[in-house]
Short mmCIF file of C-alpha atoms in Angstrom, two decimals:
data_model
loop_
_atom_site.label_atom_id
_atom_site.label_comp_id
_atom_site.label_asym_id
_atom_site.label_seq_id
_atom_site.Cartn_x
_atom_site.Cartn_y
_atom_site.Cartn_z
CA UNK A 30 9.58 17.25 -15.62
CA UNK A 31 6.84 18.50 -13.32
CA UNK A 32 4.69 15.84 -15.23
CA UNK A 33 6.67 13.15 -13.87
CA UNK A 34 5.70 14.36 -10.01
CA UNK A 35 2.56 12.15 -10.13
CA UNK A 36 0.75 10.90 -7.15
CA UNK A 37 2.16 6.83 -6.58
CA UNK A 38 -1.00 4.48 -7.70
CA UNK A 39 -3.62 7.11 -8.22
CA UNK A 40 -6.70 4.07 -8.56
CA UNK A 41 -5.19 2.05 -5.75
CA UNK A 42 -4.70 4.82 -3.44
CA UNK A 43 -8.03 5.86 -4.10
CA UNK A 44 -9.26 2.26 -3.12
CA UNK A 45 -7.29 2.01 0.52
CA UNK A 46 -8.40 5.76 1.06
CA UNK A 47 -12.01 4.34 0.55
CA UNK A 48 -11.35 0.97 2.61
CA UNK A 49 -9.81 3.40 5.55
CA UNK A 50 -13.15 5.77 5.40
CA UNK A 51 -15.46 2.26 5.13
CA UNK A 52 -13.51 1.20 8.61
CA UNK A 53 -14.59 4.21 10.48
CA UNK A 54 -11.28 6.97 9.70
CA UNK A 55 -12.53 8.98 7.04
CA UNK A 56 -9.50 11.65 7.72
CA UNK A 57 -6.75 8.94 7.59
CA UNK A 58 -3.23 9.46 6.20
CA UNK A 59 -3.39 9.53 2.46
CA UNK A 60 -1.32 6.98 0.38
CA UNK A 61 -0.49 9.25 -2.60
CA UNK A 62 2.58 10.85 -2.80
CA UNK A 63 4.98 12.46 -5.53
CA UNK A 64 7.38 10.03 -7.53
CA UNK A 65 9.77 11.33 -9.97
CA UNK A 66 11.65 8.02 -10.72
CA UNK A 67 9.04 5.33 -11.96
CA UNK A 68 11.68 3.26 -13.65
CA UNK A 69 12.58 0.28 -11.31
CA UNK A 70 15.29 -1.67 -13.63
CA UNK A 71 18.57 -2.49 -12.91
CA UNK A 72 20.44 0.66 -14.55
CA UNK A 73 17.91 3.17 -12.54
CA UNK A 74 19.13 1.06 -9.32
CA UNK A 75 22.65 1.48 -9.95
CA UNK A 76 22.73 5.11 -10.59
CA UNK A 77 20.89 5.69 -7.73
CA UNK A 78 23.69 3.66 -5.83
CA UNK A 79 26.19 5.73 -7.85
CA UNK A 80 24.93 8.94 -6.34
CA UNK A 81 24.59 7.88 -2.99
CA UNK A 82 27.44 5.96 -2.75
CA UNK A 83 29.26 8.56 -0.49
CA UNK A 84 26.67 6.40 2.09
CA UNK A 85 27.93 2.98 0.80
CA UNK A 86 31.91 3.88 1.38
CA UNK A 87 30.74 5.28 4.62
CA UNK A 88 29.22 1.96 5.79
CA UNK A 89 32.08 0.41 4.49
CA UNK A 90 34.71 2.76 6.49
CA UNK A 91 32.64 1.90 9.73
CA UNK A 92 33.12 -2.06 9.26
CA UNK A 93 36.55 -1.52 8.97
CA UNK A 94 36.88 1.02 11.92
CA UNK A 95 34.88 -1.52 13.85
CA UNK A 96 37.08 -4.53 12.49
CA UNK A 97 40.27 -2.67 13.37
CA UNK A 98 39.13 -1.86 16.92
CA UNK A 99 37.65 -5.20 17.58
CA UNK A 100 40.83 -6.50 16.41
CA UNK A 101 42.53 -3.99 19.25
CA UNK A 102 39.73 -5.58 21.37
CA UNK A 103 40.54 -9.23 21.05
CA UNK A 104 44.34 -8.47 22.16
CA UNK A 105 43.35 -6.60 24.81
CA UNK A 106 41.36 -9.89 26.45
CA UNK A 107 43.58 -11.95 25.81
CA UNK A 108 46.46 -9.85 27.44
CA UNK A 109 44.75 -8.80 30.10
CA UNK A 110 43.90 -12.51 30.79
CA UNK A 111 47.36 -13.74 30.71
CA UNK A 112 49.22 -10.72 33.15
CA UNK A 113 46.09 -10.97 35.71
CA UNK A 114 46.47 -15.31 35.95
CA UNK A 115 50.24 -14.82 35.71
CA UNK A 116 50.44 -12.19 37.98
CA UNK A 117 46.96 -12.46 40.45
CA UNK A 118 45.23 -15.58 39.92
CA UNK A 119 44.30 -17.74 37.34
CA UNK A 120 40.36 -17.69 38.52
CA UNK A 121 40.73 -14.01 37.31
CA UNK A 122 42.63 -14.01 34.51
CA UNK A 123 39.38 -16.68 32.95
CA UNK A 124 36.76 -14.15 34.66
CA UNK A 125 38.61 -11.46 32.94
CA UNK A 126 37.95 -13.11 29.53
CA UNK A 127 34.91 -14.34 29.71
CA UNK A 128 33.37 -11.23 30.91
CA UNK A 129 35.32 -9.12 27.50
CA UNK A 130 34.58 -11.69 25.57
CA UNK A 131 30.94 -12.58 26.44
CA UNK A 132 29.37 -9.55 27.76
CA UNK A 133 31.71 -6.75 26.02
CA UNK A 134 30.80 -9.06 22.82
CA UNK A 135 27.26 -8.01 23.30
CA UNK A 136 27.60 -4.79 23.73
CA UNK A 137 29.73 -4.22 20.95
CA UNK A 138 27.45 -5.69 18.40
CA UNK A 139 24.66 -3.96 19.46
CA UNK A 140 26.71 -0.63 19.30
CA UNK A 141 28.21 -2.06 15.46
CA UNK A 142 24.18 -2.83 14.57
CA UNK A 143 22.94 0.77 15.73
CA UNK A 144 25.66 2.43 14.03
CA UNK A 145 25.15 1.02 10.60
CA UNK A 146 21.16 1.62 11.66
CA UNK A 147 21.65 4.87 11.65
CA UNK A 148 23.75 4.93 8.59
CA UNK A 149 21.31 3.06 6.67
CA UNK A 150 18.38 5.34 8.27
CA UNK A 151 20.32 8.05 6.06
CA UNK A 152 20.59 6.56 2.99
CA UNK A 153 16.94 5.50 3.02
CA UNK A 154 16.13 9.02 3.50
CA UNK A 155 18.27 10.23 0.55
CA UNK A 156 17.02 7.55 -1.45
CA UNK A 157 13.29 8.44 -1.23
CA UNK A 158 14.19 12.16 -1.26
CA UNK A 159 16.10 11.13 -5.07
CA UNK A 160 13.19 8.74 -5.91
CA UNK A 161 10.53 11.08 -4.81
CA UNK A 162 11.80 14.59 -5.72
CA UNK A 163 14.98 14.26 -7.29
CA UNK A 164 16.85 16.66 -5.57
CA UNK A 165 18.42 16.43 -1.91
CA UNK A 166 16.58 18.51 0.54
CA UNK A 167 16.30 21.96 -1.01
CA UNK A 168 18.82 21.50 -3.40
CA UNK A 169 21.42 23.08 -1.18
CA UNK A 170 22.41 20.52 1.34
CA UNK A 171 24.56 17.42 1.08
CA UNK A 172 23.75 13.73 1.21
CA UNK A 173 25.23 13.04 5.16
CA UNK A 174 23.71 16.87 6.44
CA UNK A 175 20.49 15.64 4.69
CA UNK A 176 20.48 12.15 5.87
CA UNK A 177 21.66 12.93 9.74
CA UNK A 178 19.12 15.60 9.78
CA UNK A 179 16.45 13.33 8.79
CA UNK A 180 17.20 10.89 11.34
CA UNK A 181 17.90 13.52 14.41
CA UNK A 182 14.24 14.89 13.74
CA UNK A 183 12.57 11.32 13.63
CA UNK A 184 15.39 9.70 16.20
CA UNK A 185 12.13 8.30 18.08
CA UNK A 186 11.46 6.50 14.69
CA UNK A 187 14.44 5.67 14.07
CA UNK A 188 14.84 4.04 17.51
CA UNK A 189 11.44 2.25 17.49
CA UNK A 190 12.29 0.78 13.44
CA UNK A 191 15.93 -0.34 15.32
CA UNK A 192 13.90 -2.43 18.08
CA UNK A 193 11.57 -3.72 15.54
CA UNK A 194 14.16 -5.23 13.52
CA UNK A 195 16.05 -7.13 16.25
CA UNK A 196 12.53 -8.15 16.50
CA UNK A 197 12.23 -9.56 13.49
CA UNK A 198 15.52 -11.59 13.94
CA UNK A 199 14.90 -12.65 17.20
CA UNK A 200 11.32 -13.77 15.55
CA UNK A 201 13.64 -15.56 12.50
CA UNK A 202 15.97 -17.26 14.76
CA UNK A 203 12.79 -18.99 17.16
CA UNK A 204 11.36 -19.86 13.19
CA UNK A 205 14.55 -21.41 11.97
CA UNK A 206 14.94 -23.38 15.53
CA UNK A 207 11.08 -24.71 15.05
CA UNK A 208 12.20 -25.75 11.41
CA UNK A 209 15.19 -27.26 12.09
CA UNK A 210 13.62 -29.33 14.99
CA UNK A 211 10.74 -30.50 12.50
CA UNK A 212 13.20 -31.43 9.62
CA UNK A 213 15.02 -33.75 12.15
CA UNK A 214 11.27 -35.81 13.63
CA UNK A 215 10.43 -35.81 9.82
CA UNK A 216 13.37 -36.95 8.07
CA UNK A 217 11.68 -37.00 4.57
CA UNK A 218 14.00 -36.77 1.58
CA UNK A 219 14.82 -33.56 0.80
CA UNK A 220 13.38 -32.13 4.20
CA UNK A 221 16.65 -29.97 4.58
CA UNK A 222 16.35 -28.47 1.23
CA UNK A 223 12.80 -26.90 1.82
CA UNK A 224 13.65 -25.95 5.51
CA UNK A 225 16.74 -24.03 3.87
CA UNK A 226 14.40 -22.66 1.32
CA UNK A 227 11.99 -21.06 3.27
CA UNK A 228 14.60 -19.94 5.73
CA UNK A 229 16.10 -17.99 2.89
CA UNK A 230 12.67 -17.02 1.80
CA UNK A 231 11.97 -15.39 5.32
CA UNK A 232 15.02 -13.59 5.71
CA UNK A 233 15.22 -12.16 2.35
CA UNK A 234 11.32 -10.98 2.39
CA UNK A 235 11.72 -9.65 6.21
CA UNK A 236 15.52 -8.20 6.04
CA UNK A 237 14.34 -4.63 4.93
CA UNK A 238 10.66 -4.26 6.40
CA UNK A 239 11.77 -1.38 8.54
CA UNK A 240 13.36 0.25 5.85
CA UNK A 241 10.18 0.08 3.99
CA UNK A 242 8.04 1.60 6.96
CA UNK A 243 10.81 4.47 6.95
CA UNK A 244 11.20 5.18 3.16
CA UNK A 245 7.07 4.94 3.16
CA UNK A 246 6.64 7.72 5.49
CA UNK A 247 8.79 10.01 4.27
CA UNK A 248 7.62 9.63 0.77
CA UNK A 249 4.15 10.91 2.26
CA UNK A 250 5.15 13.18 4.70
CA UNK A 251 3.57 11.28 7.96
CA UNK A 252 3.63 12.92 11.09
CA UNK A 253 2.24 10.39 13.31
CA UNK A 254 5.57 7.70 12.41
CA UNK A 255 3.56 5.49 15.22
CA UNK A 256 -0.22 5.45 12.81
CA UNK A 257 2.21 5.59 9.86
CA UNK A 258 3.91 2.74 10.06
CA UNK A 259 0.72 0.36 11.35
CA UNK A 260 -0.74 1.56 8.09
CA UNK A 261 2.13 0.35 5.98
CA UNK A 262 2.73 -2.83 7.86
CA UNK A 263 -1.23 -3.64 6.68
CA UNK A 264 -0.62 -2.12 2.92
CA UNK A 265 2.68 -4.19 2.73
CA UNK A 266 0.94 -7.79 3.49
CA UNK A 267 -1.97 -6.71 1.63
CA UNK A 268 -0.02 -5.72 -1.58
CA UNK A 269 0.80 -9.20 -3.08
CA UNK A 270 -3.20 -9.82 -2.89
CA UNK A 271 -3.71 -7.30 -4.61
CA UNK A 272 -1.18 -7.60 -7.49
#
């Protein structure tokens, strides 16, 4: 088994660890690290969903806590909009509603999007710890102690990956806007197909990029999560040049 603890892309690592020393950081992070699974099928990807799916059921319990309560929400606007233009004034009861419904709506979904964050935060971690070890932790600890552990010591990280990604949408959503705009001043045949193509395109190729900068530096063991993940930003765009 210890044969299978190789060093990830021993000739390629060697290469970007000689591009980093040509650009003036000859002590830069190294890109080797240990990697037990190498097998990236479709049966290695569902067994490694199998044995984290204590993470899968838990993401699942908090969409329906959060659907239940937003459910609990919803009445509570509504009500509360009736009995104060019943009862006060009916400029109330529609401020009343618009400010649960608009501004609470907010809120909530950036409390729902953090949450699962965090959850998913987790489950990269015991992902790369299976993919990259094998074992959780030191053998003795359990998927969520492991996971929330993880997260609690890089919460800056964490934090930093969570902006980046509403980011990324926020970038997406300004994209999709341009596109839309150009398929209606060019309407070619077919112009909605490829504007729904490469939306699709985007989203799927951008959805997990701060996943990626998380599961990359804990398979290496970065310190510096701010040098880390500039460095994997540049290896990830780089990397279908290179293929």
């Amino acid at each position: 088994m210890s044969d299978m603890s190789l060093s990830n892309g021993g000739g390629r690592s060697g290469e970007w660890r000689a591009a980093g020393q040509s650009q003036g950081s000859p002590q830069g992070p190294s890109h080797s690290y240990p990697l037990l699974v190498r097998d990236h099928g479709l049966g290695t990807a569902l067994k490694l969903l199998l044995e984290t799916l204590p993470y899968a059921l838990a993401r699942w319990g908090v969409l329906l806590g959060f659907a239940a309560a937003c459910a609990i929400w919803a009445f509570v606007a509504v009500g509360g909009a009736v009995w104060l233009g019943t009862h006060v004034a009916s400029v109330f009861g529609y401020c009343w509603l618009l400010g649960i419904l608009l501004l609470g709506g907010w809120i909530w979904g950036a409390v729902l999007r953090y949450t699962l964050h965090m959850i998913a935060c987790g489950h990269v971690a015991v992902l790369t710890e299976l993919i990259t070890h094998g074992r959780i932790g030191n053998g003795s600890e359990g998927q969520f102690a492991y996971g929330r552990r993880i997260v609690m010591d890089r919460f800056g990280e964490v934090a930093v990956l969570f902006g980046l990604g509403a980011l990324i949408r926020a970038v997406l959503r300004a994209f999709h806007n341009a596109l839309d705009s150009l398929g209606e001043w060019l309407p070619a045949p077919g112009m909605k197909a490829i504007v729904g193509l490469l939306n699709t395109i985007l989203l799927a190729a951008t959805r997990y990029l701060d996943k990626v900068v998380l599961s990359y530096d804990l398979a290496r063991g970065g310190d510096d999560p701010g040098a880390t993940s500039g460095m994997a930003w540049s290896i990830i765009a780089r990397t279908p040049s290179r293929s």
